[in-house]
Amino acid sequence: MRNAEKAVSVTQRWKGLLCGIIGVTAVDLNVVPLVIRGLQRLEYRGYDSVGIAVTSSGTLLIRKGAGELEAVRRRLSLDELQGLTAIGHTRWATHGPPNDINAHPHTDCSGTVAVVHNGVIRNYSSLRQELVARGHRLKSETDTELVAHLIEEASAGKPFIEALASALGKIEGTYALGIVNAGEPDRIYFAKMRSPLLIGIGKGVRALASDIPALLDIGKTIVFLDDGEFGYITPNDMAIYRLLPGGGYVKLTPQEVAARTKVVELSPEAASKGGYPHFMIKEIYEQPEAVRETYDGNVEDPALDRAASLLASAEKVIVVAAGTSYHAGLVFSLIAARRARLLLYPLIASEVSYVSDAIGKDDVLLAVSQSGETYDTLEAMRLAKERGATVIGVTNVVGSALDRASDLKLYTRAGPEIGVAATKTFLSQVMLLELLALRTGVETGALDRPEALSIANALKSAPSLLSAALEASDPVATAMARAFNSKSLYVLGRGLGHAIAKEGALKIKEIAYVHAEAYPAGESKHGPIALVERDFPVMVVATSDSPEVAGNAIEMAARGAKVFVTRPADLRLELSSQKGNMSVIDLPPSGGLLELEPFILSPIYQLFAYRLSVLLGHNPDKPRNLAKTVTVE
Ligand code: F6R
């Protein structure tokens, strides 16, 4: 990590991605303008809907609706709200489409408890069934609303803090919660588990929020909460408790609180990029979190089983997508061939119309799109539907056009991606699609259930391997970028390595404006090798399905190419004849588990592209001629 980035590493623990929450309480100040300003600074975390709840003289006033902050602010006259205590939310939808009802805050049956939430409640389905069976009336499709009802249920005759602790004991998953209770108008309760949450301290005012920028108007003194902590703030005070394993809780000592309290010196602009100079590098470093959220949000989702059974019984499975999403589709096709013994048809979305006559009603089209709004992908879906095929949609945006048009919907949970080049959404797609390939393997009978389960369990280590890969890759990528002096390069791989190479080459092209061509390594000697002369750069992605790629690396080196072989450190490669012009870059070991290798091998290419782009004086967040979402043919 660079020095500028190190200086603000204090922010890097706070990477939860979906939604932003804020709560402010003051002695004698209308806090609504502070909440609105905080929401503006949190909008990078989601912009599907907005809501504010104010407690005032024993009542709760809520205004909320679908849309971006400024639109909702005007439509619902949010500035008219007034009060000394308020919570607010900006949403990135995960459970339920982005509409007025699903907008936060959510309330209990009595309408006296209001909750805002960032995170995903994993045992949502069973909790919902139980609450409905006990007579709770649920208004939205969100996981968040359950929290309000769980607190309501636990609060009979008990102090609110105990009811909160009891509700937390029933929830599995991730959360940063802000909660107001009409009966206690000068208090905001909170809880944190693996989603970011901080407390800001000012004079006669305290606040909590998902990220530092939203707190900078309150003051520069910040309390960094840990997982498993909950409590409340008042304008001049706070109490923090720690949940104990097996139930119960203890209060943090003043020394413990002091140890968490820091003064931060950051501008709101720098803070919204987490202290990083660009969104792209921030998002590259958010990947472990995005992949973990995607794993947690899908591993027990019954929709995955339904999708797997559709794939297993389809006549043909056609995987369509554009750009990076297409590369995730290639990874899926390779893993599905191996684990489910299914030969799929991965197609670039804009090419589908030329072969759509061959699509029939017993086929399944799996459409993959981060934005869910890519014209080419939507058009391919339309053609497939016209021919009677079933469409499964994989997207990062609940409520997008792709989502609405899909017969069955699956979601990555990467949060909003602002950098134009896709990074965290790519590896989140890979995670979701790998889980789907494993389930499909069970459906086709190629895998038995325990085997599929054990691989899915091993995938839990992907986020930590990804962190290790980022750490190992960045210094190497930086050094390579500094030494780079060429107008073009090859990125070679076989099998899975080829899919990763294609994604790596796309990143290099689009943000560094260097011609990078990915090629199946075996095919390189059928033409492309003619370009190779002394010091021509060739990067090689070595994966455990294709150690024979070593032979291609040697061929290139023998012709004078400057070869960089990237591999999981435990992958044995026959590189005995390597010369001085070949470097082997050892990345974290995969234990031979192919599914883990995209997480180990992709970061070095993303980082190389990013570092090279910056060194060449480009803006990696906004590459020329490109838009984040391509809604035209
Ligand atoms: C590359 C990139 C694009 C997109 C492509 C598809 O970094 O971002 O290639 O992957 O435009 O976009 P989605 O996934 O939104 O359909």
PDB file of N, CA and C in Angstrom, residues 119-196:
ATOM      1  N   GLY A 119     -26.628  -4.348   5.825  1.00  0.00           N
ATOM      2  CA  GLY A 119     -26.158  -5.712   6.013  1.00  0.00           C
ATOM      3  C   GLY A 119     -27.177  -6.692   5.458  1.00  0.00           C
ATOM      4  N   VAL A 120     -26.969  -7.958   5.769  1.00  0.00           N
ATOM      5  CA  VAL A 120     -27.859  -8.997   5.242  1.00  0.00           C
ATOM      6  C   VAL A 120     -28.168  -9.983   6.364  1.00  0.00           C
ATOM      7  N   ILE A 121     -29.444 -10.213   6.613  1.00  0.00           N
ATOM      8  CA  ILE A 121     -29.818 -11.189   7.647  1.00  0.00           C
ATOM      9  C   ILE A 121     -30.008 -12.542   6.968  1.00  0.00           C
ATOM     10  N   ARG A 122     -29.100 -13.454   7.321  1.00  0.00           N
ATOM     11  CA  ARG A 122     -29.045 -14.719   6.588  1.00  0.00           C
ATOM     12  C   ARG A 122     -30.224 -15.634   6.903  1.00  0.00           C
ATOM     13  N   ASN A 123     -30.652 -15.665   8.181  1.00  0.00           N
ATOM     14  CA  ASN A 123     -31.766 -16.553   8.521  1.00  0.00           C
ATOM     15  C   ASN A 123     -33.110 -15.835   8.367  1.00  0.00           C
ATOM     16  N   TYR A 124     -33.183 -15.010   7.344  1.00  0.00           N
ATOM     17  CA  TYR A 124     -34.350 -14.185   7.069  1.00  0.00           C
ATOM     18  C   TYR A 124     -35.611 -15.035   6.878  1.00  0.00           C
ATOM     19  N   SER A 125     -35.515 -16.103   6.038  1.00  0.00           N
ATOM     20  CA  SER A 125     -36.734 -16.851   5.686  1.00  0.00           C
ATOM     21  C   SER A 125     -37.351 -17.479   6.924  1.00  0.00           C
ATOM     22  N   SER A 126     -36.527 -18.145   7.754  1.00  0.00           N
ATOM     23  CA  SER A 126     -37.112 -18.834   8.911  1.00  0.00           C
ATOM     24  C   SER A 126     -37.631 -17.825   9.932  1.00  0.00           C
ATOM     25  N   LEU A 127     -36.891 -16.728  10.158  1.00  0.00           N
ATOM     26  CA  LEU A 127     -37.374 -15.722  11.128  1.00  0.00           C
ATOM     27  C   LEU A 127     -38.701 -15.125  10.675  1.00  0.00           C
ATOM     28  N   ARG A 128     -38.808 -14.877   9.391  1.00  0.00           N
ATOM     29  CA  ARG A 128     -40.027 -14.257   8.856  1.00  0.00           C
ATOM     30  C   ARG A 128     -41.224 -15.185   9.085  1.00  0.00           C
ATOM     31  N   GLN A 129     -41.005 -16.478   8.744  1.00  0.00           N
ATOM     32  CA  GLN A 129     -42.101 -17.448   8.933  1.00  0.00           C
ATOM     33  C   GLN A 129     -42.544 -17.490  10.388  1.00  0.00           C
ATOM     34  N   GLU A 130     -41.562 -17.526  11.294  1.00  0.00           N
ATOM     35  CA  GLU A 130     -41.894 -17.613  12.727  1.00  0.00           C
ATOM     36  C   GLU A 130     -42.666 -16.380  13.181  1.00  0.00           C
ATOM     37  N   LEU A 131     -42.209 -15.194  12.763  1.00  0.00           N
ATOM     38  CA  LEU A 131     -42.874 -13.960  13.198  1.00  0.00           C
ATOM     39  C   LEU A 131     -44.306 -13.900  12.671  1.00  0.00           C
ATOM     40  N   VAL A 132     -44.487 -14.292  11.425  1.00  0.00           N
ATOM     41  CA  VAL A 132     -45.842 -14.273  10.842  1.00  0.00           C
ATOM     42  C   VAL A 132     -46.722 -15.261  11.604  1.00  0.00           C
ATOM     43  N   ALA A 133     -46.161 -16.446  11.903  1.00  0.00           N
ATOM     44  CA  ALA A 133     -46.941 -17.459  12.634  1.00  0.00           C
ATOM     45  C   ALA A 133     -47.352 -16.939  14.008  1.00  0.00           C
ATOM     46  N   ARG A 134     -46.540 -16.057  14.592  1.00  0.00           N
ATOM     47  CA  ARG A 134     -46.884 -15.519  15.923  1.00  0.00           C
ATOM     48  C   ARG A 134     -47.742 -14.258  15.806  1.00  0.00           C
ATOM     49  N   GLY A 135     -48.206 -13.942  14.613  1.00  0.00           N
ATOM     50  CA  GLY A 135     -49.199 -12.875  14.449  1.00  0.00           C
ATOM     51  C   GLY A 135     -48.648 -11.517  14.068  1.00  0.00           C
ATOM     52  N   HIS A 136     -47.342 -11.417  13.772  1.00  0.00           N
ATOM     53  CA  HIS A 136     -46.806 -10.109  13.361  1.00  0.00           C
ATOM     54  C   HIS A 136     -47.261  -9.785  11.939  1.00  0.00           C
ATOM     55  N   ARG A 137     -47.566  -8.528  11.750  1.00  0.00           N
ATOM     56  CA  ARG A 137     -47.978  -8.085  10.409  1.00  0.00           C
ATOM     57  C   ARG A 137     -46.779  -7.413   9.740  1.00  0.00           C
ATOM     58  N   LEU A 138     -46.219  -8.093   8.736  1.00  0.00           N
ATOM     59  CA  LEU A 138     -45.036  -7.549   8.061  1.00  0.00           C
ATOM     60  C   LEU A 138     -45.477  -6.791   6.808  1.00  0.00           C
ATOM     61  N   LYS A 139     -44.944  -5.597   6.675  1.00  0.00           N
ATOM     62  CA  LYS A 139     -45.408  -4.749   5.570  1.00  0.00           C
ATOM     63  C   LYS A 139     -44.479  -4.826   4.352  1.00  0.00           C
ATOM     64  N   SER A 140     -43.205  -5.037   4.603  1.00  0.00           N
ATOM     65  CA  SER A 140     -42.245  -4.981   3.486  1.00  0.00           C
ATOM     66  C   SER A 140     -41.697  -6.375   3.197  1.00  0.00           C
ATOM     67  N   GLU A 141     -40.845  -6.440   2.159  1.00  0.00           N
ATOM     68  CA  GLU A 141     -40.173  -7.715   1.849  1.00  0.00           C
ATOM     69  C   GLU A 141     -38.747  -7.705   2.386  1.00  0.00           C
ATOM     70  N   THR A 142     -38.407  -6.743   3.230  1.00  0.00           N
ATOM     71  CA  THR A 142     -37.009  -6.615   3.652  1.00  0.00           C
ATOM     72  C   THR A 142     -36.676  -7.523   4.831  1.00  0.00           C
ATOM     73  N   ASP A 143     -35.376  -7.788   4.968  1.00  0.00           N
ATOM     74  CA  ASP A 143     -34.912  -8.508   6.155  1.00  0.00           C
ATOM     75  C   ASP A 143     -34.903  -7.572   7.374  1.00  0.00           C
ATOM     76  N   THR A 144     -34.752  -6.280   7.112  1.00  0.00           N
ATOM     77  CA  THR A 144     -34.628  -5.295   8.196  1.00  0.00           C
ATOM     78  C   THR A 144     -35.862  -5.226   9.086  1.00  0.00           C
ATOM     79  N   GLU A 145     -37.030  -5.307   8.454  1.00  0.00           N
ATOM     80  CA  GLU A 145     -38.263  -5.142   9.230  1.00  0.00           C
ATOM     81  C   GLU A 145     -38.358  -6.183  10.351  1.00  0.00           C
ATOM     82  N   LEU A 146     -37.732  -7.347  10.117  1.00  0.00           N
ATOM     83  CA  LEU A 146     -37.786  -8.399  11.136  1.00  0.00           C
ATOM     84  C   LEU A 146     -37.197  -7.912  12.452  1.00  0.00           C
ATOM     85  N   VAL A 147     -36.173  -7.073  12.346  1.00  0.00           N
ATOM     86  CA  VAL A 147     -35.483  -6.611  13.560  1.00  0.00           C
ATOM     87  C   VAL A 147     -36.459  -5.819  14.431  1.00  0.00           C
ATOM     88  N   ALA A 148     -37.255  -4.939  13.798  1.00  0.00           N
ATOM     89  CA  ALA A 148     -38.211  -4.133  14.561  1.00  0.00           C
ATOM     90  C   ALA A 148     -39.205  -5.044  15.285  1.00  0.00           C
ATOM     91  N   HIS A 149     -39.662  -6.088  14.596  1.00  0.00           N
ATOM     92  CA  HIS A 149     -40.649  -6.989  15.211  1.00  0.00           C
ATOM     93  C   HIS A 149     -40.006  -7.863  16.291  1.00  0.00           C
ATOM     94  N   LEU A 150     -38.763  -8.269  16.079  1.00  0.00           N
ATOM     95  CA  LEU A 150     -38.084  -9.079  17.107  1.00  0.00           C
ATOM     96  C   LEU A 150     -37.900  -8.254  18.384  1.00  0.00           C
ATOM     97  N   ILE A 151     -37.570  -6.975  18.216  1.00  0.00           N
ATOM     98  CA  ILE A 151     -37.404  -6.112  19.391  1.00  0.00           C
ATOM     99  C   ILE A 151     -38.759  -5.921  20.082  1.00  0.00           C
ATOM    100  N   GLU A 152     -39.780  -5.690  19.284  1.00  0.00           N
ATOM    101  CA  GLU A 152     -41.133  -5.505  19.833  1.00  0.00           C
ATOM    102  C   GLU A 152     -41.509  -6.708  20.703  1.00  0.00           C
ATOM    103  N   GLU A 153     -41.222  -7.893  20.166  1.00  0.00           N
ATOM    104  CA  GLU A 153     -41.603  -9.112  20.861  1.00  0.00           C
ATOM    105  C   GLU A 153     -40.850  -9.267  22.181  1.00  0.00           C
ATOM    106  N   ALA A 154     -39.564  -8.874  22.144  1.00  0.00           N
ATOM    107  CA  ALA A 154     -38.722  -9.083  23.330  1.00  0.00           C
ATOM    108  C   ALA A 154     -38.900  -7.985  24.365  1.00  0.00           C
ATOM    109  N   SER A 155     -39.570  -6.887  23.986  1.00  0.00           N
ATOM    110  CA  SER A 155     -39.531  -5.731  24.885  1.00  0.00           C
ATOM    111  C   SER A 155     -40.624  -5.734  25.951  1.00  0.00           C
ATOM    112  N   ALA A 156     -41.531  -6.727  25.887  1.00  0.00           N
ATOM    113  CA  ALA A 156     -42.626  -6.742  26.864  1.00  0.00           C
ATOM    114  C   ALA A 156     -42.071  -6.729  28.284  1.00  0.00           C
ATOM    115  N   GLY A 157     -42.245  -5.614  28.979  1.00  0.00           N
ATOM    116  CA  GLY A 157     -41.854  -5.496  30.391  1.00  0.00           C
ATOM    117  C   GLY A 157     -40.346  -5.417  30.608  1.00  0.00           C
ATOM    118  N   LYS A 158     -39.582  -5.293  29.558  1.00  0.00           N
ATOM    119  CA  LYS A 158     -38.112  -5.291  29.715  1.00  0.00           C
ATOM    120  C   LYS A 158     -37.548  -3.961  29.266  1.00  0.00           C
ATOM    121  N   PRO A 159     -36.405  -3.568  29.818  1.00  0.00           N
ATOM    122  CA  PRO A 159     -35.748  -2.379  29.279  1.00  0.00           C
ATOM    123  C   PRO A 159     -35.400  -2.605  27.804  1.00  0.00           C
ATOM    124  N   PHE A 160     -35.397  -1.510  27.043  1.00  0.00           N
ATOM    125  CA  PHE A 160     -35.183  -1.608  25.603  1.00  0.00           C
ATOM    126  C   PHE A 160     -33.853  -2.280  25.275  1.00  0.00           C
ATOM    127  N   ILE A 161     -32.822  -1.966  26.062  1.00  0.00           N
ATOM    128  CA  ILE A 161     -31.491  -2.499  25.746  1.00  0.00           C
ATOM    129  C   ILE A 161     -31.484  -4.034  25.839  1.00  0.00           C
ATOM    130  N   GLU A 162     -32.268  -4.551  26.788  1.00  0.00           N
ATOM    131  CA  GLU A 162     -32.355  -6.019  26.925  1.00  0.00           C
ATOM    132  C   GLU A 162     -33.096  -6.623  25.747  1.00  0.00           C
ATOM    133  N   ALA A 163     -34.157  -5.924  25.325  1.00  0.00           N
ATOM    134  CA  ALA A 163     -34.930  -6.410  24.175  1.00  0.00           C
ATOM    135  C   ALA A 163     -34.034  -6.433  22.931  1.00  0.00           C
ATOM    136  N   LEU A 164     -33.204  -5.408  22.812  1.00  0.00           N
ATOM    137  CA  LEU A 164     -32.298  -5.349  21.658  1.00  0.00           C
ATOM    138  C   LEU A 164     -31.321  -6.524  21.702  1.00  0.00           C
ATOM    139  N   ALA A 165     -30.741  -6.766  22.874  1.00  0.00           N
ATOM    140  CA  ALA A 165     -29.778  -7.869  23.002  1.00  0.00           C
ATOM    141  C   ALA A 165     -30.446  -9.191  22.655  1.00  0.00           C
ATOM    142  N   SER A 166     -31.684  -9.353  23.108  1.00  0.00           N
ATOM    143  CA  SER A 166     -32.375 -10.608  22.836  1.00  0.00           C
ATOM    144  C   SER A 166     -32.658 -10.756  21.337  1.00  0.00           C
ATOM    145  N   ALA A 167     -33.050  -9.651  20.693  1.00  0.00           N
ATOM    146  CA  ALA A 167     -33.294  -9.713  19.238  1.00  0.00           C
ATOM    147  C   ALA A 167     -31.999 -10.052  18.502  1.00  0.00           C
ATOM    148  N   LEU A 168     -30.890  -9.448  18.923  1.00  0.00           N
ATOM    149  CA  LEU A 168     -29.616  -9.702  18.248  1.00  0.00           C
ATOM    150  C   LEU A 168     -29.224 -11.178  18.350  1.00  0.00           C
ATOM    151  N   GLY A 169     -29.589 -11.781  19.484  1.00  0.00           N
ATOM    152  CA  GLY A 169     -29.278 -13.195  19.693  1.00  0.00           C
ATOM    153  C   GLY A 169     -29.975 -14.100  18.678  1.00  0.00           C
ATOM    154  N   LYS A 170     -31.028 -13.597  18.055  1.00  0.00           N
ATOM    155  CA  LYS A 170     -31.789 -14.440  17.111  1.00  0.00           C
ATOM    156  C   LYS A 170     -31.363 -14.224  15.663  1.00  0.00           C
ATOM    157  N   ILE A 171     -30.572 -13.182  15.434  1.00  0.00           N
ATOM    158  CA  ILE A 171     -30.230 -12.833  14.050  1.00  0.00           C
ATOM    159  C   ILE A 171     -28.901 -13.455  13.649  1.00  0.00           C
ATOM    160  N   GLU A 172     -28.880 -14.065  12.455  1.00  0.00           N
ATOM    161  CA  GLU A 172     -27.597 -14.509  11.886  1.00  0.00           C
ATOM    162  C   GLU A 172     -27.320 -13.663  10.652  1.00  0.00           C
ATOM    163  N   GLY A 173     -26.098 -13.237  10.502  1.00  0.00           N
ATOM    164  CA  GLY A 173     -25.769 -12.455   9.304  1.00  0.00           C
ATOM    165  C   GLY A 173     -24.977 -11.222   9.667  1.00  0.00           C
ATOM    166  N   THR A 174     -25.119 -10.193   8.841  1.00  0.00           N
ATOM    167  CA  THR A 174     -24.326  -8.986   9.056  1.00  0.00           C
ATOM    168  C   THR A 174     -25.265  -7.817   9.288  1.00  0.00           C
ATOM    169  N   TYR A 175     -24.855  -6.909  10.151  1.00  0.00           N
ATOM    170  CA  TYR A 175     -25.710  -5.752  10.383  1.00  0.00           C
ATOM    171  C   TYR A 175     -24.956  -4.584  11.004  1.00  0.00           C
ATOM    172  N   ALA A 176     -25.361  -3.387  10.553  1.00  0.00           N
ATOM    173  CA  ALA A 176     -25.134  -2.162  11.313  1.00  0.00           C
ATOM    174  C   ALA A 176     -26.538  -1.611  11.456  1.00  0.00           C
ATOM    175  N   LEU A 177     -26.966  -1.436  12.702  1.00  0.00           N
ATOM    176  CA  LEU A 177     -28.361  -1.035  12.944  1.00  0.00           C
ATOM    177  C   LEU A 177     -28.396   0.306  13.657  1.00  0.00           C
ATOM    178  N   GLY A 178     -29.362   1.143  13.250  1.00  0.00           N
ATOM    179  CA  GLY A 178     -29.691   2.354  13.993  1.00  0.00           C
ATOM    180  C   GLY A 178     -31.171   2.253  14.330  1.00  0.00           C
ATOM    181  N   ILE A 179     -31.500   2.469  15.608  1.00  0.00           N
ATOM    182  CA  ILE A 179     -32.879   2.204  16.042  1.00  0.00           C
ATOM    183  C   ILE A 179     -33.361   3.345  16.925  1.00  0.00           C
ATOM    184  N   VAL A 180     -34.574   3.831  16.654  1.00  0.00           N
ATOM    185  CA  VAL A 180     -35.172   4.793  17.585  1.00  0.00           C
ATOM    186  C   VAL A 180     -36.465   4.213  18.137  1.00  0.00           C
ATOM    187  N   ASN A 181     -36.755   4.642  19.362  1.00  0.00           N
ATOM    188  CA  ASN A 181     -37.921   4.150  20.082  1.00  0.00           C
ATOM    189  C   ASN A 181     -38.706   5.391  20.515  1.00  0.00           C
ATOM    190  N   ALA A 182     -39.962   5.455  20.087  1.00  0.00           N
ATOM    191  CA  ALA A 182     -40.750   6.676  20.326  1.00  0.00           C
ATOM    192  C   ALA A 182     -40.757   7.076  21.804  1.00  0.00           C
ATOM    193  N   GLY A 183     -40.687   6.092  22.700  1.00  0.00           N
ATOM    194  CA  GLY A 183     -40.748   6.372  24.138  1.00  0.00           C
ATOM    195  C   GLY A 183     -39.473   7.005  24.690  1.00  0.00           C
ATOM    196  N   GLU A 184     -38.384   6.968  23.920  1.00  0.00           N
ATOM    197  CA  GLU A 184     -37.102   7.512  24.415  1.00  0.00           C
ATOM    198  C   GLU A 184     -36.550   8.484  23.369  1.00  0.00           C
ATOM    199  N   PRO A 185     -37.123   9.683  23.289  1.00  0.00           N
ATOM    200  CA  PRO A 185     -36.835  10.554  22.145  1.00  0.00           C
ATOM    201  C   PRO A 185     -35.416  11.117  22.093  1.00  0.00           C
ATOM    202  N   ASP A 186     -34.605  10.927  23.133  1.00  0.00           N
ATOM    203  CA  ASP A 186     -33.243  11.473  23.037  1.00  0.00           C
ATOM    204  C   ASP A 186     -32.204  10.363  22.939  1.00  0.00           C
ATOM    205  N   ARG A 187     -32.583   9.241  22.356  1.00  0.00           N
ATOM    206  CA  ARG A 187     -31.679   8.098  22.326  1.00  0.00           C
ATOM    207  C   ARG A 187     -31.694   7.424  20.955  1.00  0.00           C
ATOM    208  N   ILE A 188     -30.545   7.014  20.494  1.00  0.00           N
ATOM    209  CA  ILE A 188     -30.494   6.152  19.301  1.00  0.00           C
ATOM    210  C   ILE A 188     -29.736   4.891  19.691  1.00  0.00           C
ATOM    211  N   TYR A 189     -30.393   3.765  19.521  1.00  0.00           N
ATOM    212  CA  TYR A 189     -29.747   2.485  19.796  1.00  0.00           C
ATOM    213  C   TYR A 189     -28.995   2.032  18.544  1.00  0.00           C
ATOM    214  N   PHE A 190     -27.999   1.205  18.757  1.00  0.00           N
ATOM    215  CA  PHE A 190     -27.228   0.715  17.611  1.00  0.00           C
ATOM    216  C   PHE A 190     -26.719  -0.693  17.880  1.00  0.00           C
ATOM    217  N   ALA A 191     -26.292  -1.367  16.838  1.00  0.00           N
ATOM    218  CA  ALA A 191     -25.641  -2.679  16.972  1.00  0.00           C
ATOM    219  C   ALA A 191     -24.796  -2.909  15.735  1.00  0.00           C
ATOM    220  N   LYS A 192     -23.710  -3.645  15.916  1.00  0.00           N
ATOM    221  CA  LYS A 192     -22.800  -3.878  14.779  1.00  0.00           C
ATOM    222  C   LYS A 192     -22.328  -5.326  14.713  1.00  0.00           C
ATOM    223  N   MET A 193     -22.449  -5.911  13.546  1.00  0.00           N
ATOM    224  CA  MET A 193     -21.862  -7.222  13.282  1.00  0.00           C
ATOM    225  C   MET A 193     -21.411  -7.278  11.826  1.00  0.00           C
ATOM    226  N   ARG A 194     -20.149  -7.160  11.607  1.00  0.00           N
ATOM    227  CA  ARG A 194     -19.515  -7.292  10.282  1.00  0.00           C
ATOM    228  C   ARG A 194     -20.017  -6.302   9.231  1.00  0.00           C
ATOM    229  N   SER A 195     -20.735  -5.283   9.625  1.00  0.00           N
ATOM    230  CA  SER A 195     -21.014  -4.151   8.736  1.00  0.00           C
ATOM    231  C   SER A 195     -20.474  -2.934   9.466  1.00  0.00           C
ATOM    232  N   PRO A 196     -20.028  -1.920   8.722  1.00  0.00           N
ATOM    233  CA  PRO A 196     -19.348  -0.819   9.396  1.00  0.00           C
ATOM    234  C   PRO A 196     -20.286   0.069  10.199  1.00  0.00           C
TER     235      PRO A 196
END
